Coordinates of C-alpha atoms and ligand atoms in Angstrom, one line a residue:
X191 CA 152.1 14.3 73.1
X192 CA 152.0 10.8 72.0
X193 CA 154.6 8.7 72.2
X194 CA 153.5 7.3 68.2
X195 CA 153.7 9.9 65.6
X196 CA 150.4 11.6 64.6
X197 CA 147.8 10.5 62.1
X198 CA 146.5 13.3 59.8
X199 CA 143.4 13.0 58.4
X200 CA 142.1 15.0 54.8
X201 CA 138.8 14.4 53.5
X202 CA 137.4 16.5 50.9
X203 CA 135.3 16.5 47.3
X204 CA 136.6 15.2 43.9
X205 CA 139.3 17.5 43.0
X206 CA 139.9 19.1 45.8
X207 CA 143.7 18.7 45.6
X208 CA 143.5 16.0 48.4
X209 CA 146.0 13.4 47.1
X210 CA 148.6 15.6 45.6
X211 CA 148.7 17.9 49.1
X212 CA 148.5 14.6 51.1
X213 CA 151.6 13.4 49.4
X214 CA 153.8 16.5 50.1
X215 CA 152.7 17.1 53.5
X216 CA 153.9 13.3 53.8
X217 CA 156.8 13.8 52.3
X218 CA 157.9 17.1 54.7
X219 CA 156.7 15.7 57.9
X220 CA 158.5 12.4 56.9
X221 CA 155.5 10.1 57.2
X222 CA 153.6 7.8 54.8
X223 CA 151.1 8.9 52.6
X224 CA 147.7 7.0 52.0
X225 CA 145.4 7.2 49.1
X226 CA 142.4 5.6 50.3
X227 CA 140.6 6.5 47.1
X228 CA 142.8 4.1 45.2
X229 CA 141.4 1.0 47.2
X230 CA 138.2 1.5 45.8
X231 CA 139.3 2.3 42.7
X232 CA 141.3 -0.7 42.9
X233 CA 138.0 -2.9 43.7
X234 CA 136.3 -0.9 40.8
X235 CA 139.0 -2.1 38.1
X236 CA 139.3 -5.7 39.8
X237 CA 135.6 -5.8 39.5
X238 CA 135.5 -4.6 35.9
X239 CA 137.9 -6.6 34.6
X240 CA 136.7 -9.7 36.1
X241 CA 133.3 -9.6 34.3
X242 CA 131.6 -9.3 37.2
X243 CA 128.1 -7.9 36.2
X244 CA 127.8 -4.4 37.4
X245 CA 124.1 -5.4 38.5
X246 CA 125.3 -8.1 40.7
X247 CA 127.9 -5.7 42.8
X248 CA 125.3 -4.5 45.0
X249 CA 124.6 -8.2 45.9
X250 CA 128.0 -9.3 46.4
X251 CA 128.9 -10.5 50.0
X252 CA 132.0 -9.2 51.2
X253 CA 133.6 -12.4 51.4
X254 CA 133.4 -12.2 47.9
X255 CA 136.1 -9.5 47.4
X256 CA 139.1 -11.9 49.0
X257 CA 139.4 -13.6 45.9
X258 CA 141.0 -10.3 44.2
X259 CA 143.8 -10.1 46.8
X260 CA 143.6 -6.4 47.2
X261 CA 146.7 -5.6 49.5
X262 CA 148.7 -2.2 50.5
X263 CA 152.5 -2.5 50.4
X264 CA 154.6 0.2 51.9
X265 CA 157.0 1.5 49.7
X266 CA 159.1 4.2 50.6
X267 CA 157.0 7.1 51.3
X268 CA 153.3 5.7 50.1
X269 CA 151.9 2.9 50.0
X270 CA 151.3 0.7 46.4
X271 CA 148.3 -0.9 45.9
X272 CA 148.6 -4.6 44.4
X273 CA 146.0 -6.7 42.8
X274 CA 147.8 -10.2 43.6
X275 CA 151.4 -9.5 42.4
X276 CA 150.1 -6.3 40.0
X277 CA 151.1 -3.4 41.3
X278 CA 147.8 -0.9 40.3
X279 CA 148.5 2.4 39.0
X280 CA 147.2 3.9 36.1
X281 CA 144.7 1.4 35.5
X282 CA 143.0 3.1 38.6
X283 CA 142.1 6.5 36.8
X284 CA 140.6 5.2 33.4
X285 CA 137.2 7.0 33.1
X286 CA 135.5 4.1 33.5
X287 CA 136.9 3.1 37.1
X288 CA 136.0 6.9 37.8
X289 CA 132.7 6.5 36.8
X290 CA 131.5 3.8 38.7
X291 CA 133.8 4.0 42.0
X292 CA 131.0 6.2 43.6
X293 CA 127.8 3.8 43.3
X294 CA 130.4 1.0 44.2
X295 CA 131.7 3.1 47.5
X296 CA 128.3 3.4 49.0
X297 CA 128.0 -0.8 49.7
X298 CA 128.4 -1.0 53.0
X299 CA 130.2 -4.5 52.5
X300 CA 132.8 -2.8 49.6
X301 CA 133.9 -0.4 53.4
X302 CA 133.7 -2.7 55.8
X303 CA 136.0 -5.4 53.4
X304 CA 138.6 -2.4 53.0
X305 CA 138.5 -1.0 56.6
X306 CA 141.0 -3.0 58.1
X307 CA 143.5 -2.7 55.5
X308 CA 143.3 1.3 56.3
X309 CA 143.4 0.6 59.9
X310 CA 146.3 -1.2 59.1
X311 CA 148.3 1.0 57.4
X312 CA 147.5 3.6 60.2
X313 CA 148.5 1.3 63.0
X314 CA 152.2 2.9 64.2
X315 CA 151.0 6.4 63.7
X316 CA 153.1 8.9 61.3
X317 CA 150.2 8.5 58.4
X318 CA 148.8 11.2 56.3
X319 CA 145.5 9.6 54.9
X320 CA 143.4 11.2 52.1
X321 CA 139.7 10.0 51.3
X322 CA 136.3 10.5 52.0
X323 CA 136.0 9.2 55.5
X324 CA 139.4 9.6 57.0
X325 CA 138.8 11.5 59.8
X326 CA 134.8 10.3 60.4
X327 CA 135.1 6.4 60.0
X328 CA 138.7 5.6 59.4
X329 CA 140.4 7.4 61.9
X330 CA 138.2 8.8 64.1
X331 CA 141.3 9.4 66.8
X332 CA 143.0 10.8 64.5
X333 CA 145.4 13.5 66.4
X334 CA 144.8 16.0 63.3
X335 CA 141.8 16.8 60.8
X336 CA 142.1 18.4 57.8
X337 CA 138.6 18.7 55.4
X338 CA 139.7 20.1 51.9
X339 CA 137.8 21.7 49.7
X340 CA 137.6 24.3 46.2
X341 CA 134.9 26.1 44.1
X342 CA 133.7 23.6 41.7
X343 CA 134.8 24.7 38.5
X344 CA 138.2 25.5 40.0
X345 CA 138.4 21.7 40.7
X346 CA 137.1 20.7 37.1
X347 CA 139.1 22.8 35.9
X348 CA 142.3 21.7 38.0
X349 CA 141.3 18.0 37.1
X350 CA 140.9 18.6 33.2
X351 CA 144.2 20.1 33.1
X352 CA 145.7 17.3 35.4
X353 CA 144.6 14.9 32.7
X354 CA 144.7 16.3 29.5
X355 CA 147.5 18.5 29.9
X356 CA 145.9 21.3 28.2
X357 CA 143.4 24.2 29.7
X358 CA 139.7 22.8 29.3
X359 CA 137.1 24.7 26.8
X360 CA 134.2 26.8 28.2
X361 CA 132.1 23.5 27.5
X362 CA 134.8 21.2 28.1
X363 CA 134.7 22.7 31.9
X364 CA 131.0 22.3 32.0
X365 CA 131.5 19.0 31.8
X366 CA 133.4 18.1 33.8
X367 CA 132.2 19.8 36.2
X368 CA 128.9 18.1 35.8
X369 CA 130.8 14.5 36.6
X370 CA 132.5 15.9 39.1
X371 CA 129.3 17.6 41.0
X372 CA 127.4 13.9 40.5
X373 CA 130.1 12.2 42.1
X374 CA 130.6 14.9 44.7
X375 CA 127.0 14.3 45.3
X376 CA 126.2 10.9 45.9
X377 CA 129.6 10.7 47.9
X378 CA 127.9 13.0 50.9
X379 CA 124.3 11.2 50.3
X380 CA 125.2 7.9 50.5
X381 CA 124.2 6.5 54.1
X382 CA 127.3 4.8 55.2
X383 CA 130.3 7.2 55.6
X384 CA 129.1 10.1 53.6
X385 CA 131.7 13.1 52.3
X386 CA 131.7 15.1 55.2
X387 CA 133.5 17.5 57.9
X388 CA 134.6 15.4 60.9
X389 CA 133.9 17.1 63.6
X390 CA 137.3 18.8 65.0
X391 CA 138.7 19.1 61.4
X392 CA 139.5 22.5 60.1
X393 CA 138.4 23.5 56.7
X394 CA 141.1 24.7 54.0
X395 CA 139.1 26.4 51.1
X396 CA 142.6 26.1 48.0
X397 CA 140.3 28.2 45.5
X398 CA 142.8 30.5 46.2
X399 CA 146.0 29.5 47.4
X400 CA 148.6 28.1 45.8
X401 CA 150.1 24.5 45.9
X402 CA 152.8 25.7 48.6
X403 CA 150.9 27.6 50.8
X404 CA 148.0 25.3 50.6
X405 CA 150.9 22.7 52.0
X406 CA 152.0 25.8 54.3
X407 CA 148.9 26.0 56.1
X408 CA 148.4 22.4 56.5
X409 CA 151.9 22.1 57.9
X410 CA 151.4 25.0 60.2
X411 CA 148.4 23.4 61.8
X412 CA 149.6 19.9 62.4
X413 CA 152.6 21.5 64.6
X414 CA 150.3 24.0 66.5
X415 CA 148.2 20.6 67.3
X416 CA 151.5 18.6 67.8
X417 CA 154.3 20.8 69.1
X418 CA 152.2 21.8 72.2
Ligands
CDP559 O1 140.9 11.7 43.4 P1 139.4 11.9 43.6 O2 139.1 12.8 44.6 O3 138.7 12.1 42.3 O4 138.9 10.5 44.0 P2 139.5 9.3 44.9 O5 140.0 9.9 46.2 O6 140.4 8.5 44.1 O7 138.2 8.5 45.3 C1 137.4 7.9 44.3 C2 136.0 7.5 44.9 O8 136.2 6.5 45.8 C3 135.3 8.7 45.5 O9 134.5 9.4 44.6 C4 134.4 7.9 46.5 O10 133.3 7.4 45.9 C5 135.3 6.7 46.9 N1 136.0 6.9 48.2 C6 135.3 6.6 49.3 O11 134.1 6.3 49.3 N2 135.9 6.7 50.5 C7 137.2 7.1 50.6 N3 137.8 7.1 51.8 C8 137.9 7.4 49.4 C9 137.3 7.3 48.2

């Protein structure tokens, strides 16, 4: 085994349950957990609020993005996300930011400007990194690959409830399953570091497991690949 703890990889579609699972597989194995997701997100909302015309992103060198002073700051278990001092948190899920991450995530200057701070935060091992392109671009070493994924009105469904609080309508669900599908889709079409399987990662289908033995699984496989 390595002498450095392992880095765990989870990539998976919108709604998969990536973050939340990412978190408490962190939290048992006693490593740090990494949204990756929330970078982008951040750069969405930095880019939003600035004024920056959403017809100029595309042109935007990636020198460009230094001025917002997106930075990741361990803290305890995660890591926070700052805009300059402003620690970023539920500014990142407004329907807005969610709605134009995607077309924003396929620049290839928006990855390569946020690459090293994932690197980074990878760099003494003991990571458990959640994304699109963990285990592909990211963290292509990684000692452990997970690739997530859920029917697609189970996810909706999951995500409407997550945010509302309350069980979605049959048309409500439609819905969102619709935004979630788009994303979903131009994540895996995009050319640089699509949605995909890495190769060597095993797929965990949570349709039907629970939370905890969705965790249980995950948990089980990291020390068959790590206790050896
Ligand atoms: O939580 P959810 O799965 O809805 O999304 P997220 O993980 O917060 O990611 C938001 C968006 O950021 C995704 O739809 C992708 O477009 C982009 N993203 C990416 O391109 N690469 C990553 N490693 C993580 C997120």
């Amino acid at each position: 085994m390595n002498s450095r703890p392992p880095i765990i990889t989870l990539d998976g579609p919108a709604g998969s349950g990536k973050s939340t699972t990412a978190r408490e597989v962190a939290r048992r194995l006693g490593f740090r957990h990494l949204d990756s997701g929330a970078l982008y997100r951040a750069l969405t909302f930095a880019l939003l609020t600035s004024g920056t015309p959403e017809e100029d992103w595309p042109e935007l060198p990636r020198k460009d993005f230094d001025r917002f002073h997106i930075w990741l700051r361990p803290e305890g278990p995660r890591f926070e996300v700052l805009l300059g001092e402003r620690v970023l948190t539920d500014e990142l899920r407004t329907p807005e930011v969610t709605a134009k991450v995607s077309p924003l995530s396929a620049l290839p200057a928006v990855r390569e400007w946020l690459l090293d701070a994932q690197r980074q935060a990878g760099r003494e091992g003991g990571l458990v990194a959640d994304g699109r392109d963990m285990g592909t671009v990211v963290f292509p070493n990684a000692e452990v690959k997970i690739y997530l994924t859920a029917d697609l009105r189970e996810r909706a469904f999951r995500r409407f409830l997550e945010r509302s609080g309350t069980e979605p309508s049959d048309a409500e669900l439609t819905l969102e399953a619709g935004k979630i599908q788009e994303r979903d889709e131009r994540d895996s079409s995009r050319v640089f570091a699509p949605l995909k399987k890495a190769p060597g990662a095993i797929e965990v289908d949570t349709s039907f497991l629970s939370f905890e033995a969705q965790v249980q699984v995950i948990i089980d496989h990291v020390k068959s690949l790590t206790e050896r």
